[in-house]
Amino acid sequence: GLATCLALGASAAEQVTHGRNAVTLHEHAVTVTRDNLRELLRLANALRLAHRYEEAIPVLERALELSPGNALEQITLGD
């Protein structure tokens, strides 16, 4: 009923806010730490979870430049 719809709406809004905050957090970390592979991957994942796929691609490409033998970036880019 109505209560379920309201609960789902609140949950969705919270997820959007959390996703936006995660992206902001990891964007800042990448800026501050410069070429930090772990933070680049976290940012790319946050962007993916926020359905911001086009923005995640260059982040993953940069991670792959820093660690060309790391299959994780290649797998993530293939998703």
PDB file of C-alpha atoms in Angstrom:
ATOM      1  CA  GLY A   1       0.000   0.000   0.000  1.00  0.00           C
ATOM      2  CA  LEU A   2       0.879   3.597   0.527  1.00  0.00           C
ATOM      3  CA  ALA A   3       3.279   2.887   3.394  1.00  0.00           C
ATOM      4  CA  THR A   4       5.285   0.521   1.208  1.00  0.00           C
ATOM      5  CA  CYS A   5       5.464   3.066  -1.618  1.00  0.00           C
ATOM      6  CA  LEU A   6       6.643   5.752   0.778  1.00  0.00           C
ATOM      7  CA  ALA A   7       9.256   3.433   2.289  1.00  0.00           C
ATOM      8  CA  LEU A   8      10.566   2.460  -1.141  1.00  0.00           C
ATOM      9  CA  GLY A   9      10.662   6.110  -2.211  1.00  0.00           C
ATOM     10  CA  ALA A  10      12.618   7.065   0.906  1.00  0.00           C
ATOM     11  CA  SER A  11      15.011   4.181   0.367  1.00  0.00           C
ATOM     12  CA  ALA A  12      15.613   5.192  -3.257  1.00  0.00           C
ATOM     13  CA  ALA A  13      16.227   8.813  -2.241  1.00  0.00           C
ATOM     14  CA  GLU A  14      18.686   7.675   0.416  1.00  0.00           C
ATOM     15  CA  GLN A  15      20.553   5.523  -2.118  1.00  0.00           C
ATOM     16  CA  VAL A  16      20.814   8.453  -4.537  1.00  0.00           C
ATOM     17  CA  THR A  17      22.155  10.688  -1.766  1.00  0.00           C
ATOM     18  CA  HIS A  18      24.595   8.010  -0.629  1.00  0.00           C
ATOM     19  CA  GLY A  19      25.757   7.463  -4.207  1.00  0.00           C
ATOM     20  CA  ARG A  20      26.274  11.187  -4.727  1.00  0.00           C
ATOM     21  CA  ASN A  21      28.202  11.422  -1.450  1.00  0.00           C
ATOM     22  CA  ALA A  22      30.373   8.413  -2.360  1.00  0.00           C
ATOM     23  CA  VAL A  23      31.246   9.957  -5.714  1.00  0.00           C
ATOM     24  CA  THR A  24      32.105  13.277  -4.078  1.00  0.00           C
ATOM     25  CA  LEU A  25      34.203  11.565  -1.404  1.00  0.00           C
ATOM     26  CA  HIS A  26      36.230   9.541  -3.899  1.00  0.00           C
ATOM     27  CA  GLU A  27      36.585  12.441  -6.358  1.00  0.00           C
ATOM     28  CA  HIS A  28      38.159  14.426  -3.540  1.00  0.00           C
ATOM     29  CA  ALA A  29      40.416  11.526  -2.535  1.00  0.00           C
ATOM     30  CA  VAL A  30      41.613  11.103  -6.137  1.00  0.00           C
ATOM     31  CA  THR A  31      42.340  14.829  -6.372  1.00  0.00           C
ATOM     32  CA  VAL A  32      44.278  14.883  -3.116  1.00  0.00           C
ATOM     33  CA  THR A  33      46.232  11.646  -3.558  1.00  0.00           C
ATOM     34  CA  ARG A  34      46.984  11.902  -7.319  1.00  0.00           C
ATOM     35  CA  ASP A  35      47.334   8.613  -9.177  1.00  0.00           C
ATOM     36  CA  ASN A  36      46.186   6.477  -6.257  1.00  0.00           C
ATOM     37  CA  LEU A  37      45.083   3.261  -7.925  1.00  0.00           C
ATOM     38  CA  ARG A  38      42.835   2.155  -5.069  1.00  0.00           C
ATOM     39  CA  GLU A  39      40.995   5.491  -4.972  1.00  0.00           C
ATOM     40  CA  LEU A  40      40.602   5.524  -8.749  1.00  0.00           C
ATOM     41  CA  LEU A  41      38.932   2.108  -8.546  1.00  0.00           C
ATOM     42  CA  ARG A  42      36.710   3.258  -5.679  1.00  0.00           C
ATOM     43  CA  LEU A  43      35.689   6.340  -7.647  1.00  0.00           C
ATOM     44  CA  ALA A  44      34.941   4.270 -10.736  1.00  0.00           C
ATOM     45  CA  ASN A  45      32.817   1.918  -8.661  1.00  0.00           C
ATOM     46  CA  ALA A  46      30.944   4.811  -7.018  1.00  0.00           C
ATOM     47  CA  LEU A  47      30.260   6.277 -10.461  1.00  0.00           C
ATOM     48  CA  ARG A  48      29.056   2.884 -11.697  1.00  0.00           C
ATOM     49  CA  LEU A  49      26.720   2.479  -8.737  1.00  0.00           C
ATOM     50  CA  ALA A  50      25.367   5.977  -9.439  1.00  0.00           C
ATOM     51  CA  HIS A  51      24.716   4.895 -13.074  1.00  0.00           C
ATOM     52  CA  ARG A  52      27.277   7.444 -14.292  1.00  0.00           C
ATOM     53  CA  TYR A  53      28.954   4.966 -16.629  1.00  0.00           C
ATOM     54  CA  GLU A  54      30.390   7.444 -19.127  1.00  0.00           C
ATOM     55  CA  GLU A  55      32.216   9.225 -16.310  1.00  0.00           C
ATOM     56  CA  ALA A  56      33.581   5.944 -14.937  1.00  0.00           C
ATOM     57  CA  ILE A  57      35.278   4.960 -18.205  1.00  0.00           C
ATOM     58  CA  PRO A  58      38.130   7.534 -18.161  1.00  0.00           C
ATOM     59  CA  VAL A  59      38.690   6.835 -14.464  1.00  0.00           C
ATOM     60  CA  LEU A  60      39.119   3.128 -15.218  1.00  0.00           C
ATOM     61  CA  GLU A  61      41.307   3.921 -18.200  1.00  0.00           C
ATOM     62  CA  ARG A  62      43.579   5.996 -15.940  1.00  0.00           C
ATOM     63  CA  ALA A  63      43.729   3.125 -13.453  1.00  0.00           C
ATOM     64  CA  LEU A  64      44.707   0.800 -16.288  1.00  0.00           C
ATOM     65  CA  GLU A  65      47.493   3.198 -17.338  1.00  0.00           C
ATOM     66  CA  LEU A  66      48.862   3.116 -13.787  1.00  0.00           C
ATOM     67  CA  SER A  67      48.654  -0.663 -13.517  1.00  0.00           C
ATOM     68  CA  PRO A  68      48.548  -2.185 -17.006  1.00  0.00           C
ATOM     69  CA  GLY A  69      48.846  -5.756 -15.762  1.00  0.00           C
ATOM     70  CA  ASN A  70      45.922  -5.451 -13.371  1.00  0.00           C
ATOM     71  CA  ALA A  71      43.054  -7.492 -14.767  1.00  0.00           C
ATOM     72  CA  LEU A  72      40.524  -5.854 -12.427  1.00  0.00           C
ATOM     73  CA  GLU A  73      40.373  -2.650 -14.486  1.00  0.00           C
ATOM     74  CA  GLN A  74      40.075  -4.625 -17.698  1.00  0.00           C
ATOM     75  CA  ILE A  75      37.242  -6.728 -16.304  1.00  0.00           C
ATOM     76  CA  THR A  76      35.436  -3.676 -14.946  1.00  0.00           C
ATOM     77  CA  LEU A  77      35.747  -1.873 -18.270  1.00  0.00           C
ATOM     78  CA  GLY A  78      34.249  -4.898 -19.970  1.00  0.00           C
ATOM     79  CA  ASP A  79      31.106  -4.796 -17.776  1.00  0.00           C
TER      80      ASP A  79
END
